[in-house]
Coordinates of C-alpha atoms in Angstrom, one line a residue:
X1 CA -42.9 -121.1 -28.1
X2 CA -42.4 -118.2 -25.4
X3 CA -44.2 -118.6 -22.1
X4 CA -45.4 -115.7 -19.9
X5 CA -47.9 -115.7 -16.7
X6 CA -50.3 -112.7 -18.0
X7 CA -50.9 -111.9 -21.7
X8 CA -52.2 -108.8 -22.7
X9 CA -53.9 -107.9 -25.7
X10 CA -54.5 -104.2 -26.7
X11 CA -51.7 -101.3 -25.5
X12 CA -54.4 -99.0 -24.9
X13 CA -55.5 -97.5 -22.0
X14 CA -56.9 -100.4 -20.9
X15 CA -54.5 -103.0 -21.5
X16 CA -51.2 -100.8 -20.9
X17 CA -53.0 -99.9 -17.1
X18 CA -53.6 -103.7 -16.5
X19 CA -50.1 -104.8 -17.8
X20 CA -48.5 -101.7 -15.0
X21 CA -51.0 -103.2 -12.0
X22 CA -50.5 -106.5 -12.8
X23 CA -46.7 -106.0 -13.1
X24 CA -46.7 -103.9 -9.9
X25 CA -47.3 -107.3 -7.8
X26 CA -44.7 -109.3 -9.6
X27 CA -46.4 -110.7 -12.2
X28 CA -44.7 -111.7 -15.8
X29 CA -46.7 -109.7 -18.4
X30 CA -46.5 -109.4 -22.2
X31 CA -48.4 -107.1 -23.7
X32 CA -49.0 -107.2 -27.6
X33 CA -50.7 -104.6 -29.9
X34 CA -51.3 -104.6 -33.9
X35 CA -50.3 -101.1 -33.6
X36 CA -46.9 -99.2 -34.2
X37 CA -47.5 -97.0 -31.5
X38 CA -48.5 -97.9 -28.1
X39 CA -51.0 -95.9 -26.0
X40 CA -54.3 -96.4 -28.2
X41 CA -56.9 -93.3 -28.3
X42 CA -54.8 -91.5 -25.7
X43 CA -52.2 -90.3 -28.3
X44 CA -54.9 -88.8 -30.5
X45 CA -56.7 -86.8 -27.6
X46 CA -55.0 -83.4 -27.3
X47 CA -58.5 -82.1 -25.1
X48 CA -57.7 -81.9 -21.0
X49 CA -59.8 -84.5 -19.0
X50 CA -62.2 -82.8 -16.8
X51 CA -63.6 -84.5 -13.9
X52 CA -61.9 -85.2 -10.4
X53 CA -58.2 -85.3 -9.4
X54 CA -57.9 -89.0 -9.6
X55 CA -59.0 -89.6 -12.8
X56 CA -56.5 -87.3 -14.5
X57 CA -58.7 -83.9 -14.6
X58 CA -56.9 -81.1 -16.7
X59 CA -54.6 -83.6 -18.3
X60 CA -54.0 -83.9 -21.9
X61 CA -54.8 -87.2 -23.2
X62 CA -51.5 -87.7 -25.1
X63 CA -50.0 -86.9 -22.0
X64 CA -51.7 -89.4 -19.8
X65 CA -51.0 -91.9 -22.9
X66 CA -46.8 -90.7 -21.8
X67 CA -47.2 -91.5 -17.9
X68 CA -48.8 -95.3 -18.4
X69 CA -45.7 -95.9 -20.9
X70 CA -43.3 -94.6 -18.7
X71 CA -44.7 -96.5 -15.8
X72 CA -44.6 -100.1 -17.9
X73 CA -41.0 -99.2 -19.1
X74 CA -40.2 -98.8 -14.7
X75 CA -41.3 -101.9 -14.4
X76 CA -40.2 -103.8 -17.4
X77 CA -43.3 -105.1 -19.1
X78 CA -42.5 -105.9 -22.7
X79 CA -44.4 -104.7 -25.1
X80 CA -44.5 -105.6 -28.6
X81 CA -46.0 -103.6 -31.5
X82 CA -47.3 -103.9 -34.8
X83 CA -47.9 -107.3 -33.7
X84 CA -51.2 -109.0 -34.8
X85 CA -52.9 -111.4 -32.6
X86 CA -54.3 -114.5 -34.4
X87 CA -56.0 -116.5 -32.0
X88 CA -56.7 -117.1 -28.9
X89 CA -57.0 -121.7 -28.6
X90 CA -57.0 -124.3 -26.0
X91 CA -54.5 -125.0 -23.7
X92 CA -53.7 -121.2 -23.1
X93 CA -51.7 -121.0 -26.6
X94 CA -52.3 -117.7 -28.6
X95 CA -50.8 -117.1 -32.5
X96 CA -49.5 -113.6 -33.4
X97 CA -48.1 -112.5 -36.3
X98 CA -44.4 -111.0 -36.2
X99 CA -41.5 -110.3 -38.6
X100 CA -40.3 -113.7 -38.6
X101 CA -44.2 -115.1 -39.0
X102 CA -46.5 -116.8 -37.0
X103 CA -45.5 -117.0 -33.4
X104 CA -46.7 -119.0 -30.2
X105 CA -47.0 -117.8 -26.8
X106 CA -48.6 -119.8 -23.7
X107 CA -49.6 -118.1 -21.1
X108 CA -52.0 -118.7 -17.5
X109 CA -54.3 -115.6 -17.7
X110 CA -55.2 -113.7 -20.7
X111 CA -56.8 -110.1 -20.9
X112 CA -58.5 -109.4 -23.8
X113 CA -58.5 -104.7 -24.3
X114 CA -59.0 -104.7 -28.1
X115 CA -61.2 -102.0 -27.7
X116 CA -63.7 -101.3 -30.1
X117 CA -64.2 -100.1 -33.8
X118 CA -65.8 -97.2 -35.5
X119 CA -69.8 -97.2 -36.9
X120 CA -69.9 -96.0 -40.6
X121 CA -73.4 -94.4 -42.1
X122 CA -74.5 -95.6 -45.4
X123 CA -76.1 -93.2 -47.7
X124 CA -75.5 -91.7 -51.6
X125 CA -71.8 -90.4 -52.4
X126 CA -70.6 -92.5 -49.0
X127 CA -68.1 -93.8 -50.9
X128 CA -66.7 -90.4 -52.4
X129 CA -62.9 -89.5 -51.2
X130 CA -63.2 -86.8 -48.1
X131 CA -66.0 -89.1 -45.8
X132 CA -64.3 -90.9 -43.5
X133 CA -64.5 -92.0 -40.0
X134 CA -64.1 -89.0 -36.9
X135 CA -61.6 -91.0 -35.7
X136 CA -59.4 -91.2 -38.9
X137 CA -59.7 -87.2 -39.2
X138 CA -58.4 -87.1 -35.7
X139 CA -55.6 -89.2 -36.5
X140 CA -54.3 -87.6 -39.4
X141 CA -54.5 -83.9 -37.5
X142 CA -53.2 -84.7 -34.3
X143 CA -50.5 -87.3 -35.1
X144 CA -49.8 -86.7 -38.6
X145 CA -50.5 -83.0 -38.7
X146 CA -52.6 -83.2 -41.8
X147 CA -55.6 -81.7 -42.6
X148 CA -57.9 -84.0 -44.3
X149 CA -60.2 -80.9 -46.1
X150 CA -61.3 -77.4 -45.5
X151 CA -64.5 -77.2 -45.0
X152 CA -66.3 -80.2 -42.6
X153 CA -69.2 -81.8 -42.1
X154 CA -69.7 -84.1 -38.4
X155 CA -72.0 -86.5 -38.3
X156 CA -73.1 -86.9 -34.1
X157 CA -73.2 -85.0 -31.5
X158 CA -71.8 -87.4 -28.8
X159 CA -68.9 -86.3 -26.7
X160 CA -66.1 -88.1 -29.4
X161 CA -68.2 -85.9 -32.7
X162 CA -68.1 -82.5 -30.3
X163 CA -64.5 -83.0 -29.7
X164 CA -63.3 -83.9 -33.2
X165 CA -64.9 -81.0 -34.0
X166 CA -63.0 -78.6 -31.6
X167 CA -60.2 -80.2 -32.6
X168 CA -61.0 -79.5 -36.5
X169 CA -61.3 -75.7 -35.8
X170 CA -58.1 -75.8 -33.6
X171 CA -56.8 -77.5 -36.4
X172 CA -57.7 -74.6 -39.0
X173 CA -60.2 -76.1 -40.4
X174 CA -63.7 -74.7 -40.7
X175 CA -66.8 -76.7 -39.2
X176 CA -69.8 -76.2 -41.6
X177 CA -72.2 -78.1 -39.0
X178 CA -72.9 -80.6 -36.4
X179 CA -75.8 -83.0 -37.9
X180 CA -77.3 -85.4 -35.7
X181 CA -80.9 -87.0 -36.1
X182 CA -81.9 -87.2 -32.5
X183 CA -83.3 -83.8 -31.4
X184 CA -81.1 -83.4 -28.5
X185 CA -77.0 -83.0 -28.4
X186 CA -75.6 -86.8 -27.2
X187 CA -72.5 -85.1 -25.6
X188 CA -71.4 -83.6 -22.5
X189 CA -72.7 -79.2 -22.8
X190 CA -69.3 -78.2 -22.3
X191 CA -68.1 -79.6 -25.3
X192 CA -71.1 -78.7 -27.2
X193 CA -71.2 -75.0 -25.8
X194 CA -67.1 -74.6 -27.1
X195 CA -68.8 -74.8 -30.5
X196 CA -71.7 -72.7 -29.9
X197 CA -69.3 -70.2 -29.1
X198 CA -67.2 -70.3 -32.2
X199 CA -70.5 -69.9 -34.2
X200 CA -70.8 -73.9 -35.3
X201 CA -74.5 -74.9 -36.6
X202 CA -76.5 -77.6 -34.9
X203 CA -78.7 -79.5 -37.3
X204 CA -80.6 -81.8 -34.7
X205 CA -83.0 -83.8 -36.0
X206 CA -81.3 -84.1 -39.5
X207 CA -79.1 -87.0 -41.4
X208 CA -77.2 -86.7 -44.6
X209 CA -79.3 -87.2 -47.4
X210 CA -76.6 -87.8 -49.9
X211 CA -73.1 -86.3 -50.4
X212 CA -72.0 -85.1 -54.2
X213 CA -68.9 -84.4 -55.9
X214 CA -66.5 -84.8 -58.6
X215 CA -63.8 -87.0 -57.1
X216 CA -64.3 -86.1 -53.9
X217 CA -66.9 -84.5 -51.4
X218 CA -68.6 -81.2 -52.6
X219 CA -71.6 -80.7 -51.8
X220 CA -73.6 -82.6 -48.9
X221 CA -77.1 -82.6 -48.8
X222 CA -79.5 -82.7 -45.3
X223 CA -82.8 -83.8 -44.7
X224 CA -84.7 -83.5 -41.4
X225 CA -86.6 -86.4 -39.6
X226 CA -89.5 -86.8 -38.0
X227 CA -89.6 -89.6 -35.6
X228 CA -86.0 -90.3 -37.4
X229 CA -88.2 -90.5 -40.2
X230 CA -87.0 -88.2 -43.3
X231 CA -89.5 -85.5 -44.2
X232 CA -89.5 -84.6 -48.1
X233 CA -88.7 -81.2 -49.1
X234 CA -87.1 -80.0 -45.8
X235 CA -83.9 -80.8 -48.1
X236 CA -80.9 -78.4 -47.4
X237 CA -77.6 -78.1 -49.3
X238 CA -74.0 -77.7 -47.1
X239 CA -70.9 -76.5 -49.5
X240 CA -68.4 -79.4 -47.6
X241 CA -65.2 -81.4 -48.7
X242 CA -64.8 -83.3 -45.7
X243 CA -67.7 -85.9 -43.9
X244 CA -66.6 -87.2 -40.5
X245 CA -68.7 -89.6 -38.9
X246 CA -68.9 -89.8 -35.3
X247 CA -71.9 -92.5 -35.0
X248 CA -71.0 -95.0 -32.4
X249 CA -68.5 -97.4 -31.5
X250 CA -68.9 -101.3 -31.8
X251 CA -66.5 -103.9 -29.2
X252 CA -64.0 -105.4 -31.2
X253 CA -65.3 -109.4 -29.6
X254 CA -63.8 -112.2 -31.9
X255 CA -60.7 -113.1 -29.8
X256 CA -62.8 -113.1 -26.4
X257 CA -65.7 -115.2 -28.7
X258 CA -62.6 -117.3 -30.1
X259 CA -61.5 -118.0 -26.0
X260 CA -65.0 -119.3 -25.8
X261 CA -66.5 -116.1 -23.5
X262 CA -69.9 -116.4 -23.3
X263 CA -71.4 -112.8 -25.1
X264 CA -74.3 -111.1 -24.4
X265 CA -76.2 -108.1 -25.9
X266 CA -75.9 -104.9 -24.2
X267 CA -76.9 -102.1 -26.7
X268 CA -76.5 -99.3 -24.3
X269 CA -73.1 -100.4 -24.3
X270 CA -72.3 -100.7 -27.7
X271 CA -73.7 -104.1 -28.8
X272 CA -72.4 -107.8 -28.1
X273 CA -70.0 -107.7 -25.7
X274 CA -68.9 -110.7 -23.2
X275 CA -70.0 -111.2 -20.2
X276 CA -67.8 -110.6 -16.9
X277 CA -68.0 -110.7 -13.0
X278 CA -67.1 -108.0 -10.7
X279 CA -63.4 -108.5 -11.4
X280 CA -63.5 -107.9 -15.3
X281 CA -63.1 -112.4 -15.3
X282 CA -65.2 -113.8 -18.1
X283 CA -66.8 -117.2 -18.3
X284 CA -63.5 -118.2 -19.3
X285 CA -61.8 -118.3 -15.9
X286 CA -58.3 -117.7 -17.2
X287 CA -59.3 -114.9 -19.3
X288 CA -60.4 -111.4 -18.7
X289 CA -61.7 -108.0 -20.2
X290 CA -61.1 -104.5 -20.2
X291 CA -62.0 -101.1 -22.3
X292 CA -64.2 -101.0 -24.8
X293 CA -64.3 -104.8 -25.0
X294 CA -66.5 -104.9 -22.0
X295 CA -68.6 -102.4 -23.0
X296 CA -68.4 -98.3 -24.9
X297 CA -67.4 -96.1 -22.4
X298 CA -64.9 -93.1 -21.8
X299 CA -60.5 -93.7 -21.2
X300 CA -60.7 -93.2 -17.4
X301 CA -63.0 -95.8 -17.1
X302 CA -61.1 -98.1 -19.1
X303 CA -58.0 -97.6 -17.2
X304 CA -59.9 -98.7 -14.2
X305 CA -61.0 -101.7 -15.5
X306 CA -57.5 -102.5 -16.3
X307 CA -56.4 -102.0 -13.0
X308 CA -59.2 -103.9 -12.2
X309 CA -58.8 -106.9 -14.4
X310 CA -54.6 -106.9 -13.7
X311 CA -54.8 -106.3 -10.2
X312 CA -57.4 -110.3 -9.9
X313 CA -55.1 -111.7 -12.3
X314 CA -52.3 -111.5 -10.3
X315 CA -54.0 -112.4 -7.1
X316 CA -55.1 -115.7 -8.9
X317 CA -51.7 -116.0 -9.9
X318 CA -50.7 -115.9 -6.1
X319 CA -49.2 -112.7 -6.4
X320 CA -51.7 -110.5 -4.2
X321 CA -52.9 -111.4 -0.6
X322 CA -56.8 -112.1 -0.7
X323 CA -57.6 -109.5 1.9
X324 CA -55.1 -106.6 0.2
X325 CA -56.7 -107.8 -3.5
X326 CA -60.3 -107.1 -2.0
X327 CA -59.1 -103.6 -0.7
X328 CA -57.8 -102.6 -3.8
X329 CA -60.4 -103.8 -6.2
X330 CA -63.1 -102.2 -3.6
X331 CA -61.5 -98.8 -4.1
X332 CA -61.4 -99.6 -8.1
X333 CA -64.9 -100.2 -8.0
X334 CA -66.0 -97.8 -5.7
X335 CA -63.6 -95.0 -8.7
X336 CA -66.0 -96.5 -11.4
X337 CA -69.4 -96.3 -9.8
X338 CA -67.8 -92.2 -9.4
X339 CA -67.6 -92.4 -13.3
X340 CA -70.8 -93.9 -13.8
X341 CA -72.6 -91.5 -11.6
X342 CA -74.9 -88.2 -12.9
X343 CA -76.8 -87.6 -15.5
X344 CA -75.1 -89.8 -18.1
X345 CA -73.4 -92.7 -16.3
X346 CA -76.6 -93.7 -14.8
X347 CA -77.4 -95.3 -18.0
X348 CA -73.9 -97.6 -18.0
X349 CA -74.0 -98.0 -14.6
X350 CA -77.4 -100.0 -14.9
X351 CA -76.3 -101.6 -17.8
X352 CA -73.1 -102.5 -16.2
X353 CA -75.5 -104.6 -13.5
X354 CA -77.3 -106.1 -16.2
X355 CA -73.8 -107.9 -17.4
X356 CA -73.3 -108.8 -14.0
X357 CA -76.6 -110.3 -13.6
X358 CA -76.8 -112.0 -16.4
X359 CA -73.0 -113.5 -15.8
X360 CA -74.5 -114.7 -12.6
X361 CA -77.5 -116.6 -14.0
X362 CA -75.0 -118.4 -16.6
X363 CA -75.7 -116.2 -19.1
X364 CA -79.8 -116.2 -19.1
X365 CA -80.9 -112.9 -20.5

């Protein structure tokens, strides 16, 4: 068994930022990740941020994905990949998977940044080779340098479906349309104008009917809704070999449900997700979220919340003065209400003091 003071689960965003402020105060911190690579989504997102200054605005995400590994190697935090993590039990023991099997680690604060897995759409031919996920297209062209077809189909308009999509074209591929059932674009206009302008079709207020083929995606077949209802014979035919969905993410929860964190639904965050106080500290008092975990949101907010999160670990480790902790995780906050602000962070800004009112009340919704 291997002891360390601060456990980290997930080298994303999330958990790689806690692990470098947590760290930063003197803290021991291990961070572990089922992946190869550390980094998470950030090594997949060749876009620039846009936004202010502080939050990385005409950055690369790859490259913001190189500055939070660099920092952790400065100040030593190991990090171990392609490690799976079992279990989180009693007595502050977790079980991960290694080359030389199942090992042990205790540890006297956890945080929990598994992040959050993609939505799939059932329908007819969903099965066929060429659908897949928008994040598994995005993997294989930006890391792998592979195109997965020619000719593609995205399913949702949010801000990760318009960006896949870019990213197809810039890619070589050729975008046949941009389905998505509500009748209003989910994403951000300057993603969705990009497209506009290099003559991509917007099918709002459609879904996929069914997709055909002959081992593989062919032919993909729309129908438009009413009321998200589908109208018969408004049927339309899209010559396609590639479906990407971009419909949602959901909070990857059983290792915080496992620690015994109460959970909560919160669908304008993604689903069930456990509840926290104001320092990312679940009902577990030894273990803590950030990222996706704690609700869907974008990668500048989920470095914050690691900040967050690895910033009142290590003052309840003893590590931070009380009055320097509440400084620095006022200006943390005070970064996330920014990010939460406008036209579409009200809605996760609300829905981020419904978690907190409901952690207050013991979990009564």
């Amino acid at each position: 068994m291997r002891e360390v003071e601060i456990l980290i689960i997930g080298a994303g965003p999330a958990g790689l930022s806690a692990g470098i402020a947590a760290a930063r105060r003197g803290a021991k911190v291990l961070i572990i990740d089922e992946n190869q690579r550390p980094g998470g989504q950030l090594f997949k997102q060749i876009h620039k941020f846009f936004g202010s200054r502080e939050h990385n605005a005409g950055v690369r995400g790859f490259r913001i994905g190189e500055q939070l590994l660099e920092e952790t190697e400065q100040l030593q935090v190991e990090v171990l990949l392609g490690y799976p993590v079992y279990g989180i039990f009693d007595d502050h023991l977790a079980l991960y998977g290694s080359a030389d099997g199942v090992q042990t680690v205790k540890t006297k604060k956890i945080i929990i940044a598994t992040g959050a897995n993609e939505n799939n759409l059932c329908f007819e031919g969903s099965t066929l080779p060429g659908v897949m996920t928008a994040g598994a297209a995005q993997t294989m062209v930006n890391l792998h340098h592979v195109q997965p077809g020619s000719r593609v189909v995205m399913v949702g308009s949010g801000n990760v479906g318009l960006i896949v999509s870019y990213q197809m074209l810039q890619a070589g591929m050729d975008v046949v349309g941009v389905v998505e059932a509500a009748p209003a674009i989910g994403g951000y206009g300057v993603h969705a104008n990009k497209l506009r302008r290099a003559g991509v079709p917007f099918y709002l207020s459609h879904t996929i009917n069914r997709v055909t083929g002959e081992g593989g995606v062919q032919k993909v077949e729309l129908v438009e809704l009413d009321h998200f209802q589908p109208v018969p014979g408004t049927e339309k035919v899209l010559e396609a070999d590639t479906v990407c969905m971009a419909v949602g993410l959901t909070p990857m929860i059983e290792l915080a449900s496992m620690a015994g964190c109460q959970l909560a639904e919160i669908p304008a965050l993604g689903g069930v997700i456990p509840l926290h106080d104001e320092d990312m500290r679940t009902s577990n008092p030894d273990v803590y979220i950030a990222g996706d975990i704690s609700g869907i949101e974008e990668a500048s907010t989920a470095m914050e919340e690691g900040r967050l999160a690895g910033t009142a670990a290590a003052e309840a480790l003893g590590y931070v003065p009380a009055d320097e902790a509440a400084a620095e995780k006022e200006a943390i906050r005070a970064r996330l209400a920014s990010l939460r602000s406008g036209e579409f962070g009200q809605k996760r800004a609300d829905a981020k003091a419904q978690i907190l009112n409901y952690y207050h009340q013991g979990g009564k919704q």
